[in-house]
Short mmCIF file of C-alpha atoms in Angstrom, two decimals:
data_model
loop_
_atom_site.label_atom_id
_atom_site.label_comp_id
_atom_site.label_asym_id
_atom_site.label_seq_id
_atom_site.Cartn_x
_atom_site.Cartn_y
_atom_site.Cartn_z
CA MET N 25 16.74 -53.02 -36.38
CA LYS N 26 14.36 -55.66 -34.99
CA ILE N 27 10.87 -54.18 -34.37
CA SER N 28 8.07 -55.94 -32.57
CA VAL N 29 4.37 -55.21 -32.72
CA PRO N 30 2.34 -56.96 -29.96
CA ARG N 31 -1.37 -57.45 -30.07
CA GLU N 32 -3.15 -54.84 -27.77
CA ILE N 33 -4.80 -56.34 -24.73
CA LYS N 34 -6.70 -53.41 -23.18
CA ASN N 35 -10.47 -53.81 -23.04
CA HIS N 36 -11.99 -53.61 -26.57
CA GLU N 37 -8.70 -52.25 -27.98
CA TYR N 38 -8.36 -53.28 -31.64
CA ARG N 39 -5.81 -50.69 -32.78
CA VAL N 40 -2.39 -51.94 -33.73
CA GLY N 41 1.03 -50.31 -33.58
CA LEU N 42 1.89 -50.79 -37.29
CA VAL N 43 -0.38 -51.58 -40.26
CA PRO N 44 0.82 -53.75 -43.15
CA HIS N 45 1.79 -50.77 -45.34
CA SER N 46 4.00 -49.49 -42.53
CA VAL N 47 5.59 -52.92 -42.16
CA ALA N 48 6.22 -53.07 -45.88
CA GLU N 49 8.04 -49.71 -45.77
CA LEU N 50 10.26 -50.74 -42.82
CA SER N 51 10.95 -54.11 -44.39
CA HIS N 52 11.92 -52.36 -47.67
CA GLN N 53 14.44 -50.31 -45.56
CA GLY N 54 16.04 -53.56 -44.33
CA HIS N 55 14.53 -53.86 -40.91
CA GLN N 56 13.00 -57.05 -39.38
CA VAL N 57 9.42 -56.73 -38.17
CA PHE N 58 7.81 -59.21 -35.79
CA VAL N 59 4.07 -59.15 -35.38
CA GLU N 60 2.00 -61.14 -32.87
CA THR N 61 -0.60 -63.33 -34.47
CA GLY N 62 -3.98 -61.68 -34.70
CA ALA N 63 -2.59 -58.22 -33.87
CA GLY N 64 -4.57 -56.51 -36.67
CA ALA N 65 -7.44 -58.92 -37.06
CA GLY N 66 -9.86 -56.68 -35.22
CA ILE N 67 -9.61 -53.99 -37.92
CA GLY N 68 -9.28 -56.22 -40.99
CA PHE N 69 -5.54 -56.81 -41.24
CA SER N 70 -4.80 -60.61 -41.30
CA ASP N 71 -1.60 -62.41 -40.44
CA ASP N 72 -1.37 -63.17 -44.24
CA ASP N 73 -1.46 -59.36 -44.92
CA TYR N 74 1.43 -58.87 -42.53
CA SER N 75 3.41 -61.78 -44.01
CA ALA N 76 2.96 -60.37 -47.46
CA ALA N 77 4.35 -57.02 -46.17
CA GLY N 78 7.53 -58.81 -44.95
CA ALA N 79 6.69 -59.47 -41.27
CA THR N 80 7.44 -62.57 -39.25
CA ILE N 81 4.34 -63.72 -37.36
CA LEU N 82 4.94 -64.90 -33.78
CA ALA N 83 2.53 -66.97 -31.79
CA THR N 84 2.65 -65.42 -28.30
CA PRO N 85 3.13 -62.05 -26.67
CA GLU N 86 6.20 -63.40 -24.81
CA GLU N 87 7.86 -64.26 -28.14
CA THR N 88 6.86 -61.01 -29.70
CA PHE N 89 8.21 -58.79 -26.87
CA ALA N 90 11.42 -60.80 -26.65
CA ALA N 91 12.15 -60.56 -30.41
CA GLY N 92 12.33 -56.79 -30.73
CA GLU N 93 14.76 -54.09 -29.93
CA LEU N 94 12.03 -51.59 -30.55
CA ILE N 95 8.46 -52.32 -29.33
CA VAL N 96 5.79 -50.42 -31.09
CA LYS N 97 2.33 -50.28 -29.56
CA VAL N 98 -0.73 -48.07 -29.26
CA LYS N 99 -1.97 -48.05 -25.67
CA GLU N 100 0.04 -47.94 -22.45
CA PRO N 101 1.44 -51.26 -21.48
CA GLN N 102 -0.50 -53.27 -18.97
CA LEU N 103 1.48 -54.52 -16.00
CA ALA N 104 1.95 -57.95 -17.50
CA GLU N 105 3.43 -56.23 -20.56
CA CYS N 106 5.70 -54.07 -18.47
CA ALA N 107 7.14 -57.21 -16.92
CA ARG N 108 8.18 -58.45 -20.39
CA LEU N 109 10.30 -55.37 -21.12
CA LYS N 110 14.06 -55.49 -20.80
CA ALA N 111 16.63 -52.75 -20.20
CA SER N 112 18.01 -53.24 -23.71
CA GLN N 113 14.61 -52.43 -25.30
CA THR N 114 12.78 -49.24 -26.35
CA LEU N 115 8.98 -48.96 -25.99
CA PHE N 116 7.24 -46.49 -28.33
CA THR N 117 3.55 -45.92 -27.45
CA TYR N 118 1.09 -43.73 -25.62
CA LEU N 119 1.95 -43.82 -21.87
CA HIS N 120 -0.08 -41.23 -20.08
CA LEU N 121 1.99 -41.81 -16.95
CA ALA N 122 0.80 -38.72 -14.99
CA ALA N 123 -2.34 -40.60 -14.05
CA ASP N 124 -0.88 -44.03 -13.61
CA LYS N 125 1.82 -44.44 -10.99
CA PRO N 126 1.78 -48.24 -10.97
CA GLN N 127 2.62 -48.32 -14.71
CA ALA N 128 5.38 -45.69 -14.23
CA GLU N 129 6.97 -47.69 -11.46
CA ALA N 130 6.75 -50.91 -13.47
CA LEU N 131 8.47 -49.19 -16.43
CA MET N 132 11.10 -47.87 -14.12
CA ARG N 133 11.71 -51.37 -12.86
CA SER N 134 12.07 -52.70 -16.40
CA GLY N 135 15.05 -50.40 -17.14
CA ALA N 136 13.68 -49.96 -20.63
CA THR N 137 13.70 -46.73 -22.69
CA CYS N 138 10.15 -45.57 -22.93
CA ILE N 139 9.07 -42.82 -25.38
CA ALA N 140 5.51 -41.54 -25.12
CA TYR N 141 3.61 -40.48 -28.16
CA GLU N 142 1.79 -37.74 -26.28
CA THR N 143 4.84 -35.73 -25.29
CA VAL N 144 6.74 -35.88 -28.69
CA THR N 145 6.66 -32.30 -30.06
CA GLU N 146 7.20 -30.53 -33.34
CA ALA N 147 8.81 -27.25 -34.51
CA GLU N 148 5.41 -25.51 -34.73
CA GLY N 149 4.78 -26.19 -31.06
CA GLY N 150 2.18 -28.94 -31.43
CA LEU N 151 2.01 -32.58 -30.41
CA PRO N 152 2.13 -34.49 -33.76
CA LEU N 153 1.55 -37.97 -32.40
CA LEU N 154 -1.28 -36.92 -30.12
CA ARG N 155 -3.02 -34.79 -32.79
CA PRO N 156 -4.55 -37.65 -34.85
CA MET N 157 -6.10 -39.22 -31.77
CA SER N 158 -7.24 -35.86 -30.44
CA GLU N 159 -8.93 -35.26 -33.81
CA VAL N 160 -10.69 -38.65 -33.55
CA ALA N 161 -11.63 -38.21 -29.84
CA GLY N 162 -12.96 -34.71 -30.43
CA ARG N 163 -15.22 -35.73 -33.30
CA LEU N 164 -16.26 -38.98 -31.48
CA SER N 165 -17.11 -37.05 -28.30
CA VAL N 166 -20.13 -35.46 -30.03
CA HIS N 167 -21.24 -38.83 -31.51
CA VAL N 168 -21.23 -40.48 -28.05
CA GLY N 169 -22.60 -37.39 -26.27
CA ALA N 170 -25.52 -37.25 -28.73
CA THR N 171 -26.15 -41.02 -28.19
CA TYR N 172 -26.07 -40.84 -24.29
CA LEU N 173 -28.49 -37.87 -24.36
CA HIS N 174 -31.03 -40.55 -25.36
CA LYS N 175 -33.51 -41.17 -22.60
CA ALA N 176 -32.87 -44.91 -22.65
CA PHE N 177 -29.33 -44.28 -21.42
CA GLY N 178 -30.43 -41.90 -18.63
CA GLY N 179 -29.98 -38.79 -20.73
CA ARG N 180 -32.30 -35.78 -21.02
CA GLY N 181 -33.93 -37.13 -24.12
CA VAL N 182 -32.70 -34.19 -26.16
CA LEU N 183 -31.88 -34.24 -29.93
CA LEU N 184 -28.60 -32.47 -30.46
CA GLY N 185 -29.76 -30.37 -33.39
CA GLY N 186 -33.31 -29.89 -32.30
CA VAL N 187 -36.06 -29.64 -34.98
CA PRO N 188 -37.91 -26.55 -36.35
CA GLY N 189 -39.81 -24.97 -33.53
CA VAL N 190 -37.66 -26.78 -30.87
CA ALA N 191 -34.37 -25.39 -29.66
CA PRO N 192 -31.14 -27.38 -30.20
CA ALA N 193 -29.11 -28.85 -27.42
CA LYS N 194 -26.63 -26.60 -25.63
CA VAL N 195 -23.05 -28.02 -25.89
CA VAL N 196 -20.25 -26.66 -23.78
CA ILE N 197 -16.73 -27.53 -24.83
CA ILE N 198 -13.91 -26.93 -22.31
CA GLY N 199 -10.59 -26.44 -24.19
CA GLY N 200 -9.79 -25.00 -27.55
CA GLY N 201 -7.05 -27.34 -28.61
CA VAL N 202 -7.22 -29.95 -31.35
CA ALA N 203 -9.80 -32.09 -29.66
CA GLY N 204 -11.96 -29.15 -28.65
CA VAL N 205 -11.93 -27.70 -32.17
CA ASN N 206 -12.84 -30.99 -33.73
CA ALA N 207 -15.69 -31.41 -31.27
CA ALA N 208 -16.94 -28.00 -32.13
CA GLN N 209 -16.82 -28.84 -35.84
CA MET N 210 -19.05 -31.88 -35.28
CA ALA N 211 -21.42 -30.16 -32.94
CA VAL N 212 -21.90 -27.14 -35.22
CA GLY N 213 -22.42 -29.55 -38.10
CA LEU N 214 -25.28 -31.17 -36.23
CA SER N 215 -26.83 -27.67 -35.63
CA ALA N 216 -26.23 -27.60 -31.87
CA ASP N 217 -25.82 -24.47 -29.78
CA VAL N 218 -22.10 -24.52 -29.08
CA THR N 219 -20.02 -22.57 -26.59
CA LEU N 220 -16.28 -23.18 -26.36
CA PHE N 221 -14.20 -22.09 -23.32
CA ASP N 222 -10.40 -21.56 -23.20
CA ILE N 223 -7.94 -19.46 -21.27
CA ASN N 224 -5.95 -18.38 -24.37
CA ALA N 225 -7.37 -15.28 -25.94
CA HIS N 226 -5.55 -15.83 -29.20
CA LYS N 227 -7.13 -19.31 -29.54
CA LEU N 228 -10.53 -17.85 -28.91
CA ILE N 229 -9.98 -15.24 -31.62
CA GLY N 230 -8.90 -17.98 -34.02
CA ILE N 231 -11.89 -20.17 -33.21
CA ASP N 232 -14.27 -17.26 -33.68
CA GLN N 233 -12.79 -16.59 -37.09
CA MET N 234 -12.74 -20.23 -38.06
CA PHE N 235 -16.41 -20.76 -37.37
CA HIS N 236 -17.64 -17.29 -38.56
CA GLY N 237 -19.43 -16.79 -35.22
CA ARG N 238 -21.28 -20.12 -35.26
CA VAL N 239 -19.40 -21.19 -32.16
CA LYS N 240 -19.70 -18.87 -29.14
CA THR N 241 -16.40 -18.34 -27.39
CA ALA N 242 -15.84 -17.57 -23.79
CA PHE N 243 -12.89 -17.02 -21.43
CA SER N 244 -12.74 -20.02 -19.04
CA SER N 245 -13.22 -18.34 -15.67
CA ARG N 246 -14.76 -20.39 -12.89
CA ALA N 247 -17.85 -18.16 -12.73
CA ALA N 248 -18.51 -18.20 -16.45
CA LEU N 249 -18.08 -21.93 -16.72
CA ALA N 250 -20.42 -22.55 -13.70
CA GLN N 251 -23.16 -20.40 -15.34
CA ALA N 252 -22.79 -22.28 -18.64
CA LEU N 253 -22.96 -25.67 -16.91
CA ARG N 254 -26.45 -24.86 -15.43
CA GLU N 255 -27.97 -24.83 -18.90
CA ALA N 256 -25.80 -27.36 -20.71
CA ASP N 257 -27.11 -30.55 -22.17
CA LEU N 258 -23.71 -31.87 -23.23
CA VAL N 259 -20.38 -30.93 -21.72
CA ILE N 260 -17.10 -32.06 -23.42
CA GLY N 261 -13.91 -31.86 -21.44
CA ALA N 262 -11.01 -31.38 -23.79
CA VAL N 263 -8.23 -29.79 -21.75
CA LEU N 264 -4.59 -30.83 -22.01
CA ILE N 265 -1.35 -29.99 -20.13
CA PRO N 266 1.22 -32.02 -22.04
CA GLY N 267 2.54 -34.81 -19.84
CA ALA N 268 0.79 -33.58 -16.78
CA ALA N 269 -2.49 -34.55 -14.96
CA ALA N 270 -5.48 -32.71 -16.21
CA PRO N 271 -6.93 -29.93 -14.01
CA LYS N 272 -10.33 -30.60 -12.32
CA LEU N 273 -12.41 -27.86 -13.84
CA VAL N 274 -15.93 -29.23 -13.10
CA THR N 275 -16.41 -29.86 -9.45
CA ARG N 276 -19.00 -32.15 -7.71
CA ALA N 277 -20.62 -28.97 -6.46
CA MET N 278 -21.16 -27.66 -10.05
CA LEU N 279 -22.62 -31.02 -10.95
CA LYS N 280 -25.40 -30.44 -8.51
CA THR N 281 -26.46 -27.31 -10.38
CA MET N 282 -26.79 -29.09 -13.72
CA GLN N 283 -29.95 -30.34 -15.41
CA ALA N 284 -30.72 -34.01 -14.66
CA GLY N 285 -29.79 -36.23 -17.59
CA ALA N 286 -27.11 -33.90 -18.93
CA VAL N 287 -24.05 -35.71 -20.32
CA LEU N 288 -20.37 -35.23 -19.59
CA VAL N 289 -17.75 -36.67 -22.03
CA ASP N 290 -14.25 -36.51 -20.55
CA ILE N 291 -11.68 -36.70 -23.34
CA ALA N 292 -9.00 -35.82 -20.78
CA ILE N 293 -9.52 -39.13 -18.85
CA ASP N 294 -6.22 -40.59 -20.02
CA GLN N 295 -4.60 -37.82 -18.00
CA GLY N 296 -6.83 -38.30 -15.03
CA GLY N 297 -9.85 -36.43 -16.24
CA CYS N 298 -10.97 -32.83 -16.00
CA PHE N 299 -14.18 -33.52 -14.10
CA GLU N 300 -13.87 -34.09 -10.30
CA THR N 301 -16.37 -36.99 -10.51
CA SER N 302 -14.67 -38.76 -13.44
CA HIS N 303 -13.10 -42.19 -13.31
CA ALA N 304 -11.93 -44.28 -16.22
CA THR N 305 -14.45 -46.57 -17.90
CA THR N 306 -14.20 -49.09 -20.81
CA HIS N 307 -15.96 -49.65 -24.04
CA GLN N 308 -17.66 -52.62 -22.46
CA ASP N 309 -19.05 -50.55 -19.56
CA PRO N 310 -18.68 -46.92 -20.82
CA ILE N 311 -20.96 -44.70 -18.63
CA PHE N 312 -21.91 -44.13 -14.95
CA ILE N 313 -24.28 -41.68 -13.39
CA VAL N 314 -23.46 -39.24 -10.49
CA ASP N 315 -26.08 -36.84 -9.18
CA GLY N 316 -28.21 -37.56 -12.21
CA ILE N 317 -25.47 -36.60 -14.66
CA VAL N 318 -24.36 -39.23 -17.24
CA HIS N 319 -20.53 -39.54 -17.41
CA TYR N 320 -18.72 -41.07 -20.39
CA CYS N 321 -15.05 -41.55 -19.46
CA VAL N 322 -13.63 -44.25 -21.77
CA ALA N 323 -9.92 -44.16 -21.50
CA ASN N 324 -9.21 -45.41 -24.96
CA MET N 325 -11.94 -43.55 -26.82
CA PRO N 326 -10.51 -43.67 -30.33
CA GLY N 327 -10.47 -47.44 -30.08
CA ALA N 328 -14.18 -47.35 -30.83
CA VAL N 329 -13.31 -46.48 -34.43
CA ALA N 330 -10.14 -48.58 -34.44
CA ARG N 331 -9.44 -48.78 -38.12
CA THR N 332 -9.66 -45.03 -38.76
CA SER N 333 -7.62 -44.41 -35.60
CA THR N 334 -4.90 -46.88 -36.47
CA LEU N 335 -4.41 -45.52 -40.02
CA ALA N 336 -4.36 -41.91 -38.78
CA LEU N 337 -1.86 -42.85 -36.09
CA ASN N 338 0.42 -44.71 -38.38
CA ASN N 339 0.64 -41.75 -40.68
CA ALA N 340 2.11 -39.77 -37.75
CA THR N 341 4.32 -42.45 -36.01
CA LEU N 342 5.92 -44.21 -39.05
CA PRO N 343 8.53 -41.41 -39.71
CA PHE N 344 9.67 -41.54 -36.06
CA VAL N 345 9.81 -45.35 -36.18
CA ALA N 346 11.81 -45.27 -39.39
CA LYS N 347 14.19 -42.67 -37.92
CA MET N 348 14.90 -44.73 -34.75
CA ALA N 349 15.35 -47.92 -36.80
CA ARG N 350 17.71 -46.21 -39.23
CA MET N 351 19.82 -44.21 -36.78
CA GLY N 352 19.44 -46.26 -33.64
CA VAL N 353 17.32 -44.96 -30.70
CA SER N 354 20.18 -43.16 -28.86
CA ALA N 355 21.38 -41.31 -31.96
CA ALA N 356 17.85 -40.40 -33.03
CA LEU N 357 17.01 -38.98 -29.56
CA ALA N 358 20.22 -37.02 -29.58
CA ALA N 359 19.60 -35.66 -33.13
CA ASP N 360 15.95 -34.76 -32.66
CA PRO N 361 14.92 -32.65 -29.66
CA HIS N 362 11.25 -33.14 -30.48
CA LEU N 363 11.62 -36.86 -30.25
CA MET N 364 13.70 -36.34 -27.04
CA ASN N 365 10.75 -34.56 -25.54
CA GLY N 366 8.89 -37.90 -25.78
CA LEU N 367 11.32 -39.62 -23.50
CA ASN N 368 9.39 -40.33 -20.30
CA VAL N 369 11.44 -43.19 -18.69
CA ALA N 370 15.07 -44.26 -19.15
CA GLY N 371 17.50 -46.19 -17.10
CA GLY N 372 14.96 -46.72 -14.27
CA GLN N 373 14.17 -42.98 -13.89
CA ILE N 374 11.42 -40.58 -14.88
CA THR N 375 12.81 -38.21 -17.49
CA CYS N 376 9.66 -36.09 -18.13
CA GLN N 377 9.35 -33.34 -15.51
CA PRO N 378 5.51 -32.90 -15.54
CA VAL N 379 5.19 -36.71 -15.12
CA ALA N 380 7.67 -36.71 -12.09
CA GLU N 381 5.80 -33.81 -10.49
CA ALA N 382 2.35 -35.33 -11.06
CA LEU N 383 3.49 -38.67 -9.48
CA GLY N 384 5.71 -37.26 -6.77
CA LEU N 385 8.69 -39.13 -8.14
CA PRO N 386 12.26 -37.96 -8.66
CA PHE N 387 12.99 -36.26 -12.00
CA ALA N 388 16.15 -37.14 -13.89
CA ALA N 389 17.09 -34.42 -16.43
#
């Protein structure tokens, strides 16, 4: 199969769909890999590295998109990239369509087969291609939250772990999935006072056991969350409904009860965000302030640590890329129901029900 890897063009996005060792594996299996020049340069992978792994280097995005039957990316295609897709091609990348109707409609117009990393499943019930980025985003959320608590950024001027004689910051984490647990690990490691909310009692039991009581757990009722927000220094939104828009769990009214200079980090922003006041930001301009509360809502958060993120993502995506290349996309989808769950757009129609419902578009089973 012919596989293309374009250079990512989203703001400060340095990740790349395939790293050289993945290209070498696919080349060894007899597939042709085309890589746009400079695709991996931002994380230390040169064109020479890709050439040595067996890739053909192409000079422009137009050439790169045109060369491949399977297009492997990281972030959702920008509208200019959607326009380059053809009905005969398959796109394999993060899509997050529930919060992006223009992209969904552009992909429908292309006629291409579009498989979203974030809705591919596994036998154990998890999301194997979302997990590595959720791990990164969860851990990173505490780093950025601690930074934006600095007074110079409009934060409260609070040190996350405190010091002897001074209480640590209060961290509220909403969601006990992969991102939330990883955020809790980092926050506890920095000696913060951590409370994690979820609506799944079994998750809360597991988290309590995992952290041996060092993380307080709470059922996520509206009243309990509102109470915690009043005293919070850092709030991390880590909720996920696979394929669907994130629920708005922190309202504008709740914001007005919070301490001035508190920080919100919205990991769910790719799915529309879980704070009512959230809107997507970029690494270039990452924060904004509403009612005295600092909001960090960068839509490609793991891109801040692009090398770590790319390597982690490739570990998860390469087996699926290899399967599609070996079997053909149609046969691979038919043989693997978990890969089929990743199919979001095909033949000009939305094929993921939560996406269709979120966007008010027809669903094609």
